[in-house]
PDB file of C-alpha atoms in Angstrom:
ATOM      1  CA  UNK A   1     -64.074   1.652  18.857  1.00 35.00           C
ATOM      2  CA  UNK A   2     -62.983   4.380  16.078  1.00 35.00           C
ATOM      3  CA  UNK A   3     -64.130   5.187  13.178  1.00 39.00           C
ATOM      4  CA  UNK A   4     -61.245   4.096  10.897  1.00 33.00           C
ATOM      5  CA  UNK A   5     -62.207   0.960   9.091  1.00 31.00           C
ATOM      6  CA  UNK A   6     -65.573  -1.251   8.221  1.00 30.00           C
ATOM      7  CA  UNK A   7     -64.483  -4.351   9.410  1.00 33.00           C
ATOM      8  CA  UNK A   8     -63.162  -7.539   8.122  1.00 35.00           C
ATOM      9  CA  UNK A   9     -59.746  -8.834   8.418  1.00 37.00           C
ATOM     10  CA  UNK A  10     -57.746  -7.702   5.872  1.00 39.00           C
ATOM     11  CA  UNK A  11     -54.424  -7.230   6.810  1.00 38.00           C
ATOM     12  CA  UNK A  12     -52.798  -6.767   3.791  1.00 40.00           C
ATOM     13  CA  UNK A  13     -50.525  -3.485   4.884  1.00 39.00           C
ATOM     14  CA  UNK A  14     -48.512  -2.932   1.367  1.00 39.00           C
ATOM     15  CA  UNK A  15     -51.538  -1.051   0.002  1.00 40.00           C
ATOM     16  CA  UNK A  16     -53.226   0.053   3.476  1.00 42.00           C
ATOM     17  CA  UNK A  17     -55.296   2.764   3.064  1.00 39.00           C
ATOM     18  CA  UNK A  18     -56.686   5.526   5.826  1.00 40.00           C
ATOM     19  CA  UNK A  19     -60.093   5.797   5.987  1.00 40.00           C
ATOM     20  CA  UNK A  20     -61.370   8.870   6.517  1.00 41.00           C
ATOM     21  CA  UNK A  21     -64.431  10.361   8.819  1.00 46.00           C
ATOM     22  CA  UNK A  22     -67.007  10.252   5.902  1.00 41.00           C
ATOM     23  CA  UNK A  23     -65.895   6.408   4.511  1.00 43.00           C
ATOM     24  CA  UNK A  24     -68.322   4.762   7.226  1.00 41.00           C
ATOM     25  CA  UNK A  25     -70.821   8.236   6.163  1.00 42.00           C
ATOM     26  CA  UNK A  26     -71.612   7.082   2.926  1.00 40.00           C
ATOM     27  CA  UNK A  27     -75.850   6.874   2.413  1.00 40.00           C
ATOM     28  CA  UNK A  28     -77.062   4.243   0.675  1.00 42.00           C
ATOM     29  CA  UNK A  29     -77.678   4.536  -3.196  1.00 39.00           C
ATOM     30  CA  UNK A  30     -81.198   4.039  -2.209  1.00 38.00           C
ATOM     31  CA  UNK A  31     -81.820   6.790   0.317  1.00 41.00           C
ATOM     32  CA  UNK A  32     -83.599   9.532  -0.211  1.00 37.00           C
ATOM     33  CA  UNK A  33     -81.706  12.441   1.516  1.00 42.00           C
ATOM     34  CA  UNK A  34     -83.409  15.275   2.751  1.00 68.00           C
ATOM     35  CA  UNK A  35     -81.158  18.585   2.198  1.00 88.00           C
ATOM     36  CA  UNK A  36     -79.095  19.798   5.191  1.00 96.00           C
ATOM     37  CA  UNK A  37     -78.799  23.527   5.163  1.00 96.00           C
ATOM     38  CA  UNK A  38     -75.683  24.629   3.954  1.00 92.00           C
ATOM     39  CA  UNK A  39     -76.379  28.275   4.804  1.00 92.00           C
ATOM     40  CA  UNK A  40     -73.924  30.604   7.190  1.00 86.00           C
ATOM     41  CA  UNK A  41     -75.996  31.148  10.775  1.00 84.00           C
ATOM     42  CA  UNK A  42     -76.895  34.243  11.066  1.00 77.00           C
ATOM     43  CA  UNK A  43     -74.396  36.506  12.914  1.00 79.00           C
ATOM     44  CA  UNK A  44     -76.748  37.866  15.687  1.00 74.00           C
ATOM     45  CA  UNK A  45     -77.182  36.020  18.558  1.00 77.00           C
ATOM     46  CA  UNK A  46     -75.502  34.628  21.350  1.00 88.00           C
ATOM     47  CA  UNK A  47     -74.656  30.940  21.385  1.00 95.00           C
ATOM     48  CA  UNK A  48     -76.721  28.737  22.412  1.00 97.00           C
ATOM     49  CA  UNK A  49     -74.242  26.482  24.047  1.00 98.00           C
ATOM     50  CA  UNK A  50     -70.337  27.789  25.636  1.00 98.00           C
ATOM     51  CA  UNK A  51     -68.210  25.580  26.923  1.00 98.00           C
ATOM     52  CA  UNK A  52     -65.420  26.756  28.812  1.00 99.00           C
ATOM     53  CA  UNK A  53     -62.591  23.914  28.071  1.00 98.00           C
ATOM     54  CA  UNK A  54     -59.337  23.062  30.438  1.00 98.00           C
ATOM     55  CA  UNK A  55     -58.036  25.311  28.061  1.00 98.00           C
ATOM     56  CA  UNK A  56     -59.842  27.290  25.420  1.00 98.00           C
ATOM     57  CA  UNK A  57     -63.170  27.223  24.817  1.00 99.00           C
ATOM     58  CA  UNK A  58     -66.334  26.477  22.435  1.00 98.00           C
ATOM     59  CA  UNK A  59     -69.627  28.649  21.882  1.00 98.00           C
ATOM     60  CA  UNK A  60     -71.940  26.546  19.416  1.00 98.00           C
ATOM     61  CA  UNK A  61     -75.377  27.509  17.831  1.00 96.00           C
ATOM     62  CA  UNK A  62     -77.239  24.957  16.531  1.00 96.00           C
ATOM     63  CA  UNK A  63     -78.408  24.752  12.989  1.00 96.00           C
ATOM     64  CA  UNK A  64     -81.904  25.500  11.803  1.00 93.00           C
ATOM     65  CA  UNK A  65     -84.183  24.730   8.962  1.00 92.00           C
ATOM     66  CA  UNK A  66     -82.422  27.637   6.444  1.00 93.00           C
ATOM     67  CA  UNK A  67     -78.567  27.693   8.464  1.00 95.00           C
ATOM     68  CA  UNK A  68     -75.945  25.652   9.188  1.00 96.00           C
ATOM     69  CA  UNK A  69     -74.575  25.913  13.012  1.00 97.00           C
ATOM     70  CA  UNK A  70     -71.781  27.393  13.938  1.00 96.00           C
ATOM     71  CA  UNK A  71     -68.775  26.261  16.024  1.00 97.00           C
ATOM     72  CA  UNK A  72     -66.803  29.146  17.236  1.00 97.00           C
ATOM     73  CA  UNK A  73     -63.383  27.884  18.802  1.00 98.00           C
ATOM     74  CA  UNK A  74     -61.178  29.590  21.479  1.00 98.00           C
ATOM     75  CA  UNK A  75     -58.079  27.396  20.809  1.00 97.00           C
ATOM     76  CA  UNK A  76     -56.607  25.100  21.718  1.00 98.00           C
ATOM     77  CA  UNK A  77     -59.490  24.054  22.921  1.00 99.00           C
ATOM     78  CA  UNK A  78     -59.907  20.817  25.245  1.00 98.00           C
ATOM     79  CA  UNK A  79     -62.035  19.019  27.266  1.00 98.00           C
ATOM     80  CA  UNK A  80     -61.228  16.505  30.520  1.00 98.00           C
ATOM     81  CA  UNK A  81     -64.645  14.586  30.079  1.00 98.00           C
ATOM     82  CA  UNK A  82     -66.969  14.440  27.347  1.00 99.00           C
ATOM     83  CA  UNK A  83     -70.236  16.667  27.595  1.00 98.00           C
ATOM     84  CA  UNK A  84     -73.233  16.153  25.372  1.00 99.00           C
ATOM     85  CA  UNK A  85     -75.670  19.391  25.290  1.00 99.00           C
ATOM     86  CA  UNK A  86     -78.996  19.445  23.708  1.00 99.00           C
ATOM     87  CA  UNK A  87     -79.854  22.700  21.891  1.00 98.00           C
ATOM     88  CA  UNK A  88     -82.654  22.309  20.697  1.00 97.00           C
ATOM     89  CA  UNK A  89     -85.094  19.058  21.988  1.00 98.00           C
ATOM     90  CA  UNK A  90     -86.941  17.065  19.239  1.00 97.00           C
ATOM     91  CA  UNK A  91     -90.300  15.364  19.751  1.00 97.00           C
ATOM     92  CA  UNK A  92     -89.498  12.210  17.919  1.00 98.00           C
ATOM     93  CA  UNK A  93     -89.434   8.761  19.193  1.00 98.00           C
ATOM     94  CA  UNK A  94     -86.153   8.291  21.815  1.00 98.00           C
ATOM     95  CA  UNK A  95     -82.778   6.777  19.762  1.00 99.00           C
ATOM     96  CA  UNK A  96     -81.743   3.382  20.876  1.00 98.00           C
ATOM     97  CA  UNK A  97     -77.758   2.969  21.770  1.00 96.00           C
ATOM     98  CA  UNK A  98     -77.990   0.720  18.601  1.00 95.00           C
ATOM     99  CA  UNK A  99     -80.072   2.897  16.343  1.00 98.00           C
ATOM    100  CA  UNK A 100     -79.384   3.525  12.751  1.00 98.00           C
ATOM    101  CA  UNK A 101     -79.726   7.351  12.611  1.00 98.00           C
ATOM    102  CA  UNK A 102     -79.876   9.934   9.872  1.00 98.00           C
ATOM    103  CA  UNK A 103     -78.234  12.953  10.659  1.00 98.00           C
ATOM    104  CA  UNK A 104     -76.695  15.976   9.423  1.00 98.00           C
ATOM    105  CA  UNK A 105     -73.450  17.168  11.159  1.00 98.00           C
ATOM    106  CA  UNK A 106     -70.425  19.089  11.346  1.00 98.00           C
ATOM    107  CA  UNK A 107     -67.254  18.405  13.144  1.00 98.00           C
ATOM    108  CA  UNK A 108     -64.380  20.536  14.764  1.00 98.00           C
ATOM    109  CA  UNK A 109     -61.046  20.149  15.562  1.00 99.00           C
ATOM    110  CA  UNK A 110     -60.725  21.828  19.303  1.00 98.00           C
ATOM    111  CA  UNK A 111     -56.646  22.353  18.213  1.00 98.00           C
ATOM    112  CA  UNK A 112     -57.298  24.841  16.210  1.00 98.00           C
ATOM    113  CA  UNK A 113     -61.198  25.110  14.792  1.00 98.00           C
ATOM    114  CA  UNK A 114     -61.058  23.382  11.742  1.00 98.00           C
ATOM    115  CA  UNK A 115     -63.903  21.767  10.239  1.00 98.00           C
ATOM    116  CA  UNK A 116     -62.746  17.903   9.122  1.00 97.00           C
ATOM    117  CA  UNK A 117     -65.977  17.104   8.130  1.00 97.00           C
ATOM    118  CA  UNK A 118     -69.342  18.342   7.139  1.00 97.00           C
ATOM    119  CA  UNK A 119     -72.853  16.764   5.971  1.00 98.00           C
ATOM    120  CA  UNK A 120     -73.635  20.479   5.644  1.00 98.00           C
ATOM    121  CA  UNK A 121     -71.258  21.395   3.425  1.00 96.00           C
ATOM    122  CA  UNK A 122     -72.277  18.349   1.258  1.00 96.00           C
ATOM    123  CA  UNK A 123     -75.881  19.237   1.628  1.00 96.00           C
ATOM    124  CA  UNK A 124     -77.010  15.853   3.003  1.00 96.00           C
ATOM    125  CA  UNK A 125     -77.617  13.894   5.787  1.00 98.00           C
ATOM    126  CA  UNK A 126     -75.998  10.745   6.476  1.00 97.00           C
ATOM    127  CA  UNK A 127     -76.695   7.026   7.791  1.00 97.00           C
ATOM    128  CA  UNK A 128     -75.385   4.695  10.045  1.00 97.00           C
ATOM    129  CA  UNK A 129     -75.454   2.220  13.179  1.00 98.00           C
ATOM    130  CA  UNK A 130     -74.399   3.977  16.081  1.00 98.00           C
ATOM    131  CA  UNK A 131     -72.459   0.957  16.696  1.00 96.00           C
ATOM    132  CA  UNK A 132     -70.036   1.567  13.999  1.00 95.00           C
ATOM    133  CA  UNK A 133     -68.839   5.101  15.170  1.00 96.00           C
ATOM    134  CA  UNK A 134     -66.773   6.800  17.464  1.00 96.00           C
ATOM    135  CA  UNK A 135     -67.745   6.179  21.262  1.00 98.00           C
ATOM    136  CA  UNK A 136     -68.606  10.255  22.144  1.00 98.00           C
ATOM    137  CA  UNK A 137     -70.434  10.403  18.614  1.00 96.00           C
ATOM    138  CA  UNK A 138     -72.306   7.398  20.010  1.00 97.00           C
ATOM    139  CA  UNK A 139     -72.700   9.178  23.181  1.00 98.00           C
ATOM    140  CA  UNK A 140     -74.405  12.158  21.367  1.00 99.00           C
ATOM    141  CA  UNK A 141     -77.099  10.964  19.938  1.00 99.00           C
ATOM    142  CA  UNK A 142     -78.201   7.520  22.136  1.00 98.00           C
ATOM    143  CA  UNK A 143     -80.964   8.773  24.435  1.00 98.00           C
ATOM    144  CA  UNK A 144     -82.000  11.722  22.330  1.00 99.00           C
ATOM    145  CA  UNK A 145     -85.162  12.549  20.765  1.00 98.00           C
ATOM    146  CA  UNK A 146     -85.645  12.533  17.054  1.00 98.00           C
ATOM    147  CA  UNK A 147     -85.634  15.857  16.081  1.00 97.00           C
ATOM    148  CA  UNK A 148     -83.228  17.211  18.321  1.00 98.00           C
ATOM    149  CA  UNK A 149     -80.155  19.705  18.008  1.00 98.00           C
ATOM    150  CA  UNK A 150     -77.133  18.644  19.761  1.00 99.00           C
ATOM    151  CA  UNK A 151     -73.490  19.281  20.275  1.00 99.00           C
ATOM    152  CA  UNK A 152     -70.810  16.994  22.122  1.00 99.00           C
ATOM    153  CA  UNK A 153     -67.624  18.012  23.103  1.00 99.00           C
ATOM    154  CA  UNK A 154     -65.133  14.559  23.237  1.00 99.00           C
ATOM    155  CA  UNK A 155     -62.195  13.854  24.661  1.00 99.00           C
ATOM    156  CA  UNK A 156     -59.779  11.930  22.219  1.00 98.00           C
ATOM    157  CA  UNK A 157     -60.264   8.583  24.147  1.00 98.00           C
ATOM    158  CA  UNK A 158     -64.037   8.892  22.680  1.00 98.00           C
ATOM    159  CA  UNK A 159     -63.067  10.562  19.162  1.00 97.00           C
ATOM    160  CA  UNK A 160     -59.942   9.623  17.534  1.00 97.00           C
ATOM    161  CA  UNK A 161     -57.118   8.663  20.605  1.00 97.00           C
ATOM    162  CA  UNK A 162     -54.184   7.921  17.913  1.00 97.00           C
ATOM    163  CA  UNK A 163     -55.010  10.941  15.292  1.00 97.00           C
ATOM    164  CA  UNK A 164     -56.563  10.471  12.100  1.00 96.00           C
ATOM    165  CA  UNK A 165     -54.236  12.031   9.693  1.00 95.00           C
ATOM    166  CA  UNK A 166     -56.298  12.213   6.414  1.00 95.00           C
ATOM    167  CA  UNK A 167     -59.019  14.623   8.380  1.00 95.00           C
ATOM    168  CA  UNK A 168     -56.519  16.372  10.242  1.00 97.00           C
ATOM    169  CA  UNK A 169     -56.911  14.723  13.540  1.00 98.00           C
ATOM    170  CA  UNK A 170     -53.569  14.581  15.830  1.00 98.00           C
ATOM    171  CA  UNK A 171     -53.580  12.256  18.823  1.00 98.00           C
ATOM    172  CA  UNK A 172     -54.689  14.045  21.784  1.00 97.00           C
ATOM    173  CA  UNK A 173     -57.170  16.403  19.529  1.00 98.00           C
ATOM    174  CA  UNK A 174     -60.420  17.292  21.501  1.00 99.00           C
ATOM    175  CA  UNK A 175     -63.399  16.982  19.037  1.00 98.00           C
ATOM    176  CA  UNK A 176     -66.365  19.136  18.559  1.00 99.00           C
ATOM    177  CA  UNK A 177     -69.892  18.001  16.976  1.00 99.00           C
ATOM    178  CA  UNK A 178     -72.805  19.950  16.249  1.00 98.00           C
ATOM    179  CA  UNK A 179     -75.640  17.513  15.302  1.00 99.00           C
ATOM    180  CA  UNK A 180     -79.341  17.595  14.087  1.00 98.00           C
ATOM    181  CA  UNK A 181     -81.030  14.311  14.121  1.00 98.00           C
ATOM    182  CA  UNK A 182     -83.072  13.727  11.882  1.00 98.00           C
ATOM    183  CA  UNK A 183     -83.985   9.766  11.647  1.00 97.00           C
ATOM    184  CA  UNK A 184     -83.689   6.306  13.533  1.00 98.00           C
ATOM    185  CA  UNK A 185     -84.448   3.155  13.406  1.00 97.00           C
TER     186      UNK A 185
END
């Protein structure tokens, strides 16, 4: 399962398009997004996750009410198995595996720490069916609490295994999330 299209059959390749991370990220018109701090973390404080990769590594702090999180990346940084950690627990009803979830997130290339998408830069949350995203995404959130702070460290079989050129994604590319859940249904 990737991320890369919505479905349907089209197959019409002489005006094929690449979707990109955000396409299936969209809200609804008729959502009413809460904001998703767009604020730099504070600088003083240790992580509270580090991950320690085959090579390179990852230190994450979760985001807040006022601050974004921060993914710091020792790179290249990759993983052999994909690890979920929660940072902070929530005290909201447990997500389904099918859930549709609100969220506000940021993601990381492990290559080289570039952020290829951000609902924190945009200042809102997102929706969707955890059925229609990537498998570690998926892996994230399913079995959380609403509420909660997480992060999720993928290998590329559970992210993006052939690349994802328009967001900067190369096959192979471990993926980093940081992840604050904020609805489901």
């Amino acid at each position: 399962m990737t991320l890369t299209a919505c479905g349907g059959s089209d197959t019409n390749t002489s005006s094929e398009r690449t979707s990109t991370v955000t396409d299936l990220f969209v809200p609804p018109a008729n959502q009413t997004p809460s904001a998703c701090p767009s604020s730099a973390p504070a600088d003083d404080g240790a992580a509270d996750w580090t991950l320690p990769g085959a090579t390179g590594s990852v230190a994450v702090t979760g985001s807040t009410d006022t601050a974004a999180p921060r993914v710091a990346v020792e790179a290249p940084f990759k993983v052999t198995q994909t690890q979920v950690q929660t940072l902070k627990a929530g005290d909201g009803p447990v997500v389904a595996d099918t859930a549709t979830v609100s969220v506000c997130y940021m993601g990381v290339n492990g290559r080289d720490g570039s952020v290829f998408d951000s609902s924190y830069e945009r200042g809102e949350p997102v929706e969707f069916g955890l059925d229609r995203v990537v498998p570690g995404f998926q892996k994230a959130i399913a079995g959380q609490q609403v509420g909660s702070t997480v992060a999720v460290a993928m290998v590329p079989a559970d992210g993006y295994p052939e690349g994802q050129p328009a967001a900067g994604i190369l096959p192979g590319d471990t993926l980093v999330f940081a992840i604050k859940i904020l609805k489901a249904r």
